[in-house]
Coordinates of C-alpha atoms and ligand atoms in Angstrom, one line a residue:
X1 CA 17.7 -35.3 10.0
X2 CA 14.5 -35.4 7.7
X3 CA 11.8 -32.7 7.7
X4 CA 8.8 -31.6 5.7
X5 CA 8.0 -28.0 6.0
X6 CA 4.8 -26.6 4.8
X7 CA 5.6 -23.3 2.9
X8 CA 2.9 -20.8 2.4
X9 CA 3.9 -18.1 0.3
X10 CA 0.8 -15.9 0.3
X11 CA 0.6 -12.6 -1.7
X12 CA 2.8 -10.2 -3.2
X13 CA 6.6 -10.4 -2.0
X14 CA 5.6 -13.1 0.1
X15 CA 6.4 -15.5 -2.8
X16 CA 9.6 -13.9 -3.6
X17 CA 10.9 -13.9 0.0
X18 CA 9.9 -17.6 0.8
X19 CA 11.5 -18.7 -2.5
X20 CA 14.7 -17.1 -1.2
X21 CA 14.1 -18.7 2.4
X22 CA 13.6 -22.1 0.9
X23 CA 16.8 -21.7 -1.2
X24 CA 18.7 -21.0 2.0
X25 CA 17.2 -23.9 3.7
X26 CA 18.5 -26.2 0.9
X27 CA 21.8 -24.8 1.4
X28 CA 21.9 -25.7 5.1
X29 CA 20.5 -29.2 4.3
X30 CA 23.3 -29.5 1.8
X31 CA 26.1 -28.4 4.2
X32 CA 24.9 -30.6 7.2
X33 CA 23.5 -33.5 5.5
X34 CA 19.9 -33.0 6.4
X35 CA 16.9 -33.7 4.1
X36 CA 14.2 -31.0 3.8
X37 CA 11.0 -31.5 1.7
X38 CA 8.7 -28.6 1.0
X39 CA 5.0 -28.9 0.5
X40 CA 3.3 -25.7 -0.9
X41 CA 0.1 -24.6 0.3
X42 CA -2.4 -21.6 -0.3
X43 CA -3.3 -18.5 2.0
X44 CA -4.4 -15.2 1.8
X45 CA -5.7 -13.6 -1.5
X46 CA -4.1 -16.0 -3.7
X47 CA -6.2 -18.9 -1.9
X48 CA -9.2 -16.6 -2.2
X49 CA -8.6 -16.4 -6.2
X50 CA -8.1 -20.0 -6.6
X51 CA -10.4 -21.6 -4.0
X52 CA -12.8 -19.0 -2.6
X53 CA -11.4 -19.3 0.7
X54 CA -8.4 -17.4 2.7
X55 CA -7.5 -20.5 4.4
X56 CA -8.6 -23.5 2.6
X57 CA -9.2 -26.6 4.7
X58 CA -6.3 -28.4 2.6
X59 CA -3.8 -25.8 3.7
X60 CA -4.5 -26.6 7.4
X61 CA -4.3 -30.4 7.0
X62 CA -1.0 -29.8 5.4
X63 CA 0.4 -27.7 8.1
X64 CA -0.9 -30.3 10.6
X65 CA 0.8 -33.1 9.0
X66 CA 4.3 -31.5 8.4
X67 CA 6.8 -30.5 10.8
X68 CA 6.8 -26.7 10.7
X69 CA 5.4 -23.7 8.7
X70 CA 7.2 -21.1 6.7
X71 CA 4.6 -18.2 5.6
X72 CA 5.4 -15.2 3.4
X73 CA 3.0 -12.6 3.9
X74 CA -0.8 -11.9 3.0
X75 CA -2.8 -9.1 1.6
X76 CA -3.2 -6.7 -1.2
X77 CA -5.4 -3.8 -2.5
X78 CA -7.2 -6.3 -4.9
X79 CA -9.0 -7.8 -1.9
X80 CA -9.3 -4.8 0.6
X81 CA -13.1 -4.2 -0.3
X82 CA -14.1 -7.8 -0.1
X83 CA -16.3 -8.8 3.1
X84 CA -14.2 -9.8 6.2
X85 CA -14.5 -13.7 5.6
X86 CA -12.9 -13.2 2.0
X87 CA -10.0 -10.9 3.3
X88 CA -6.4 -12.3 3.0
X89 CA -5.8 -11.3 6.9
X90 CA -8.6 -13.3 7.7
X91 CA -6.6 -16.4 6.7
X92 CA -3.9 -15.4 8.6
X93 CA -5.9 -14.8 11.6
X94 CA -7.5 -18.1 11.3
X95 CA -4.2 -20.1 10.8
X96 CA -3.0 -18.8 14.1
X97 CA -6.1 -19.6 16.1
X98 CA -6.5 -23.0 14.4
X99 CA -2.9 -23.9 14.9
X100 CA -3.1 -22.4 18.3
X101 CA -0.2 -20.0 17.7
X102 CA -0.7 -18.1 21.1
X103 CA 3.0 -16.7 21.2
X104 CA 4.5 -14.7 18.6
X105 CA 8.0 -13.6 19.1
X106 CA 9.6 -10.8 17.4
X107 CA 13.3 -10.2 18.3
X108 CA 15.0 -6.9 17.6
X109 CA 18.6 -6.4 17.6
X110 CA 20.9 -4.1 15.8
X111 CA 23.3 -5.6 13.0
X112 CA 25.9 -3.0 13.5
X113 CA 26.7 -2.6 9.7
X114 CA 22.9 -1.2 9.5
X115 CA 23.1 1.5 12.2
X116 CA 23.0 4.1 9.6
X117 CA 19.7 2.6 8.2
X118 CA 18.1 3.6 11.4
X119 CA 15.9 6.6 11.5
X120 CA 17.2 7.1 15.1
X121 CA 20.6 8.6 16.3
X122 CA 23.3 5.9 16.7
X123 CA 23.5 6.9 20.4
X124 CA 20.1 5.7 20.8
X125 CA 19.9 2.5 19.2
X126 CA 23.7 1.4 20.2
X127 CA 23.3 -2.0 21.9
X128 CA 19.5 -2.7 21.3
X129 CA 18.6 -6.2 21.8
X130 CA 14.9 -6.7 22.9
X131 CA 12.4 -9.5 22.2
X132 CA 8.6 -8.7 21.8
X133 CA 6.3 -11.4 23.2
X134 CA 2.9 -10.7 21.7
X135 CA -0.1 -12.7 22.6
X136 CA -1.7 -13.8 19.3
X137 CA -4.7 -15.6 19.6
X138 CA -7.0 -13.4 21.6
X139 CA -8.2 -10.0 22.4
X140 CA -9.6 -7.5 20.0
X141 CA -8.6 -9.6 17.3
X142 CA -10.8 -12.4 18.0
X143 CA -13.6 -11.0 20.6
X144 CA -17.1 -11.4 19.6
X145 CA -19.2 -9.4 18.8
X146 CA -17.3 -7.4 16.4
X147 CA -19.7 -5.8 14.0
X148 CA -21.6 -2.9 12.9
X149 CA -24.7 -2.6 15.0
X150 CA -27.6 -0.1 15.0
X151 CA -28.6 1.7 18.4
X152 CA -31.7 3.8 18.3
X153 CA -31.4 3.7 14.6
X154 CA -28.0 5.4 14.5
X155 CA -25.1 3.6 13.2
X156 CA -22.7 2.3 15.7
X157 CA -20.0 -0.4 16.0
X158 CA -18.6 -2.9 18.4
X159 CA -15.4 -4.8 18.8
X160 CA -14.9 -6.9 21.8
X161 CA -11.6 -7.2 24.0
X162 CA -11.9 -10.7 25.6
X163 CA -9.2 -12.8 27.4
X164 CA -9.4 -15.7 29.7
X165 CA -7.2 -15.4 32.7
X166 CA -5.2 -18.8 31.4
X167 CA -4.4 -17.1 28.0
X168 CA -2.7 -14.2 29.7
X169 CA -1.0 -16.7 32.2
X170 CA 0.4 -18.7 29.4
X171 CA 1.8 -16.0 27.4
X172 CA 3.2 -14.3 30.7
X173 CA 4.8 -17.7 31.6
X174 CA 6.6 -17.7 28.3
X175 CA 7.8 -14.4 28.6
X176 CA 9.5 -15.2 32.0
X177 CA 11.2 -18.4 30.7
X178 CA 12.5 -16.5 27.8
X179 CA 13.9 -13.5 30.0
X180 CA 15.6 -16.2 32.0
X181 CA 17.7 -17.0 29.2
X182 CA 18.4 -13.4 28.3
X183 CA 19.1 -10.4 30.4
X184 CA 16.6 -11.1 33.1
X185 CA 13.9 -8.6 32.7
X186 CA 10.5 -8.5 31.8
X187 CA 8.5 -5.5 30.9
X188 CA 4.8 -6.0 30.8
X189 CA 2.9 -3.6 28.8
X190 CA -0.8 -2.8 29.4
X191 CA -3.3 0.0 29.8
X192 CA -4.2 -0.8 33.5
X193 CA -5.0 2.7 34.2
X194 CA -7.9 2.4 32.0
X195 CA -9.0 -1.0 30.8
X196 CA -10.4 -4.1 32.6
X197 CA -8.5 -6.5 30.7
X198 CA -5.2 -4.6 31.7
X199 CA -6.1 -4.8 35.3
X200 CA -6.4 -8.5 35.4
X201 CA -3.3 -8.6 32.8
X202 CA -1.2 -6.6 35.6
X203 CA -2.6 -9.2 38.3
X204 CA -1.7 -12.1 36.3
X205 CA 1.9 -10.7 35.7
X206 CA 2.5 -10.5 39.3
X207 CA 1.3 -13.6 40.3
X208 CA 3.6 -15.3 37.5
X209 CA 6.3 -13.3 38.6
X210 CA 6.3 -14.9 42.0
X211 CA 7.3 -18.2 40.0
X212 CA 10.6 -16.4 38.6
X213 CA 12.1 -14.5 41.6
X214 CA 15.4 -14.3 39.6
X215 CA 13.6 -12.3 36.7
X216 CA 12.6 -8.6 37.3
X217 CA 9.4 -7.5 36.7
X218 CA 8.4 -4.0 35.3
X219 CA 5.0 -2.7 34.3
X220 CA 4.6 0.0 31.9
X221 CA 1.6 1.7 30.2
X222 CA 1.4 1.1 26.5
X223 CA 1.5 5.0 25.6
X224 CA 4.6 5.3 27.6
X225 CA 6.1 2.3 26.1
X226 CA 5.7 3.5 22.7
X227 CA 7.3 6.6 23.7
X228 CA 10.2 4.7 25.5
X229 CA 10.8 2.4 22.5
X230 CA 12.0 5.6 20.7
X231 CA 13.4 7.5 23.6
X232 CA 15.7 4.7 24.9
X233 CA 15.1 1.3 23.3
X234 CA 18.3 -0.3 25.2
X235 CA 16.2 -0.4 28.4
X236 CA 14.1 -3.3 27.2
X237 CA 15.0 -7.0 27.5
X238 CA 11.7 -8.9 27.2
X239 CA 8.4 -6.9 26.3
X240 CA 5.3 -8.9 26.7
X241 CA 1.9 -7.6 25.7
X242 CA -1.4 -8.6 24.6
X243 CA -2.5 -8.9 21.0
X244 CA -3.1 -5.5 19.6
X245 CA -0.6 -3.6 21.6
X246 CA 1.9 -6.1 20.6
X247 CA 1.2 -5.5 16.9
X248 CA 1.4 -1.8 17.1
X249 CA 4.5 -1.7 19.3
X250 CA 6.2 -4.2 17.0
X251 CA 6.0 -2.2 14.0
X252 CA 7.4 0.7 16.1
X253 CA 10.2 -1.5 17.4
X254 CA 10.9 -2.9 14.0
X255 CA 12.3 0.2 12.4
X256 CA 14.7 0.9 15.3
X257 CA 17.0 -1.4 13.5
X258 CA 16.7 0.1 10.1
X259 CA 13.8 -1.8 8.3
X260 CA 11.0 -4.0 8.8
X261 CA 12.6 -6.2 6.1
X262 CA 15.0 -7.4 8.5
X263 CA 12.8 -8.8 11.1
X264 CA 11.9 -12.6 11.7
X265 CA 9.2 -13.6 13.8
X266 CA 8.1 -17.1 15.3
X267 CA 4.7 -18.0 16.2
X268 CA 4.6 -20.8 18.9
X269 CA 2.2 -23.3 20.0
X270 CA 2.1 -25.5 22.9
X271 CA 2.4 -28.3 20.7
X272 CA 5.6 -28.9 18.5
X273 CA 3.9 -27.2 15.4
X274 CA 5.2 -23.6 15.0
X275 CA 5.1 -21.1 12.4
X276 CA 7.6 -18.7 10.9
X277 CA 7.0 -15.5 9.1
X278 CA 8.8 -12.3 8.3
X279 CA 7.1 -9.3 10.2
X280 CA 6.7 -7.3 7.1
X281 CA 3.7 -7.4 5.0
X282 CA 3.1 -8.3 1.3
X283 CA 4.3 -4.8 -0.1
X284 CA 2.3 -5.2 -3.2
X285 CA 3.8 -1.9 -4.7
X286 CA 7.0 -3.8 -5.1
X287 CA 6.2 -7.2 -5.6
X288 CA 7.5 -9.0 -8.4
X289 CA 10.1 -6.5 -8.9
X290 CA 13.0 -8.5 -7.5
X291 CA 13.8 -5.7 -5.0
X292 CA 12.1 -7.2 -1.8
X293 CA 14.5 -8.0 1.0
X294 CA 14.6 -11.6 1.8
X295 CA 16.5 -11.3 5.0
X296 CA 13.5 -11.4 7.3
X297 CA 12.1 -14.5 5.6
X298 CA 15.6 -16.1 5.9
X299 CA 16.0 -15.2 9.3
X300 CA 12.6 -16.7 10.1
X301 CA 13.9 -19.8 8.5
X302 CA 16.9 -19.7 10.8
X303 CA 14.5 -19.5 13.8
X304 CA 12.8 -22.7 12.3
X305 CA 16.0 -24.4 12.3
X306 CA 16.5 -23.3 16.1
X307 CA 13.1 -23.7 17.5
X308 CA 11.4 -26.3 15.6
X309 CA 14.3 -28.7 14.8
X310 CA 16.7 -28.2 17.6
X311 CA 19.3 -27.3 14.9
X312 CA 21.4 -24.6 16.8
X313 CA 24.4 -24.9 14.8
X314 CA 22.7 -24.6 11.5
X315 CA 20.7 -21.7 12.8
X316 CA 23.8 -19.9 13.5
X317 CA 25.2 -20.8 10.2
X318 CA 22.5 -18.7 8.4
X319 CA 22.4 -16.0 10.9
X320 CA 26.1 -15.8 10.5
X321 CA 25.9 -15.8 6.6
X322 CA 23.3 -13.0 6.9
X323 CA 25.8 -10.9 8.9
X324 CA 28.5 -11.6 6.5
X325 CA 26.7 -10.4 3.4
X326 CA 25.7 -7.1 5.1
X327 CA 29.5 -6.7 6.6
X328 CA 30.4 -6.9 2.9
X329 CA 27.9 -4.0 2.2
X330 CA 25.6 -5.9 0.2
X331 CA 22.1 -4.2 0.6
X332 CA 18.5 -4.4 -0.8
X333 CA 17.2 -1.1 -1.5
X334 CA 15.2 -0.8 1.9
X335 CA 18.5 -0.9 3.9
X336 CA 20.8 1.1 1.5
X337 CA 22.9 3.7 2.7
X338 CA 25.7 5.5 1.1
X339 CA 28.2 3.7 -0.5
X340 CA 26.4 0.1 -0.1
X341 CA 26.1 -2.4 -2.9
X342 CA 22.3 -2.5 -3.9
X343 CA 21.1 -5.5 -5.2
X344 CA 17.9 -7.5 -5.8
X345 CA 16.3 -10.4 -4.2
X346 CA 17.7 -13.1 -5.9
X347 CA 21.2 -11.8 -5.8
X348 CA 20.9 -11.3 -2.1
X349 CA 19.8 -14.9 -1.5
X350 CA 22.3 -16.1 -3.7
X351 CA 25.3 -14.4 -1.5
X352 CA 23.7 -15.6 1.8
X353 CA 23.8 -19.3 0.0
X354 CA 27.2 -18.5 -1.1
X355 CA 28.3 -17.5 2.5
X356 CA 26.8 -20.7 4.1
X357 CA 28.6 -23.0 1.4
X358 CA 31.8 -21.0 1.0
X359 CA 31.8 -21.3 5.2
X360 CA 31.5 -25.0 4.7
X361 CA 34.4 -25.1 2.1
X362 CA 36.5 -23.0 4.6
X363 CA 35.6 -25.4 7.4
X364 CA 36.7 -28.2 5.5
X365 CA 40.2 -26.9 4.7
X366 CA 40.7 -26.1 8.4
X367 CA 40.0 -29.2 9.3
X368 CA 42.3 -30.6 6.8
X369 CA 45.1 -28.8 8.7
X370 CA 43.8 -29.3 12.1
Ligands
IPM1 C1 1.1 -8.7 11.8 C2 0.3 -8.3 10.8 C3 -1.2 -8.8 10.9 C4 -1.8 -8.4 12.3 C5 -2.1 -8.4 10.0 C6 -1.7 -8.5 8.4 C7 -3.4 -9.0 10.3 O1 0.2 -6.7 11.0 O2 1.3 -10.0 11.9 O3 1.3 -7.9 12.7 O4 -2.3 -7.5 12.5 O5 -1.4 -9.2 13.3
MG2 MG1 1.5 -5.9 12.4

């Protein structure tokens, strides 16, 4: 298969981790006889510095004409004081909106060899395997007005939480579909005891669940969900929620398994164009030091292989390679525990590539004897 992938490294460690993911995709292409071409575009602070915009039109055009998007991370102290239209994060929000990436999937499962890196006790995280389905193009992130106002001469501020029923329906439907392929349970998270938006959300969840009688629906208030995630994370299968709650809960959930540096995400649209990015941020403090964990970006590339290109076997090969290097005790600093072998970003990428290509060599030998 021939595919053209838009790579948007962004800022900070985004550059290093996407480089690693690209190398791993090249190894996959080599092993399976595919041809991947990479086109590089600007986003975030780097784009602001070079073009004056956090998301240049050219980047959007590039995304639209190619087959999938791999994004690193955006943001950094250099741009923190900028007005909001000149903030790196504005580029990220705009690309989500422009490409209609309405659903963000954040799978969280435990790599058994990483259990010790988790801040929670082993008996609590044992067997955790949940999928956060976060609405990504609505809610407080995009509602207007969102600005400082003056009320009777006093400073005040307004943000707007706006959702269309259709938007809620689309994300809830996706959650039910995904739950069908997993353990058949949806936890719909809201704040229906307070918010009008959550009351409608709950109504829509019940309505959608009518089409999926084989899937169990449970409602949970967001404050309770935050607590249940650390108390008993095993109870969750698919957790679906609106944009802001999803942002907060997914960071919380991400440390269950040891490190933010391990977690991939996929942002899906209703068309065939999807975007893949690690959950972690640009980590400016460690950028350029060859110590960032590239595994989240590599696992995001694996999701791309599966969800955008239908390459299930290739995706599994990448995931298996990651598992193997972890089983060998190789770690970047963020997931290091006693007795592990600490290595840099490049070395980790090298090991994952080697695992992919070595497994090919082994498969060849095996087939010669078959
Ligand atoms: C995320 C990030 C972004 C968000 C920021 C960088 C705008 O935290 O992808 O979770 O809030 O959505
Ligand atoms: Mg976040």
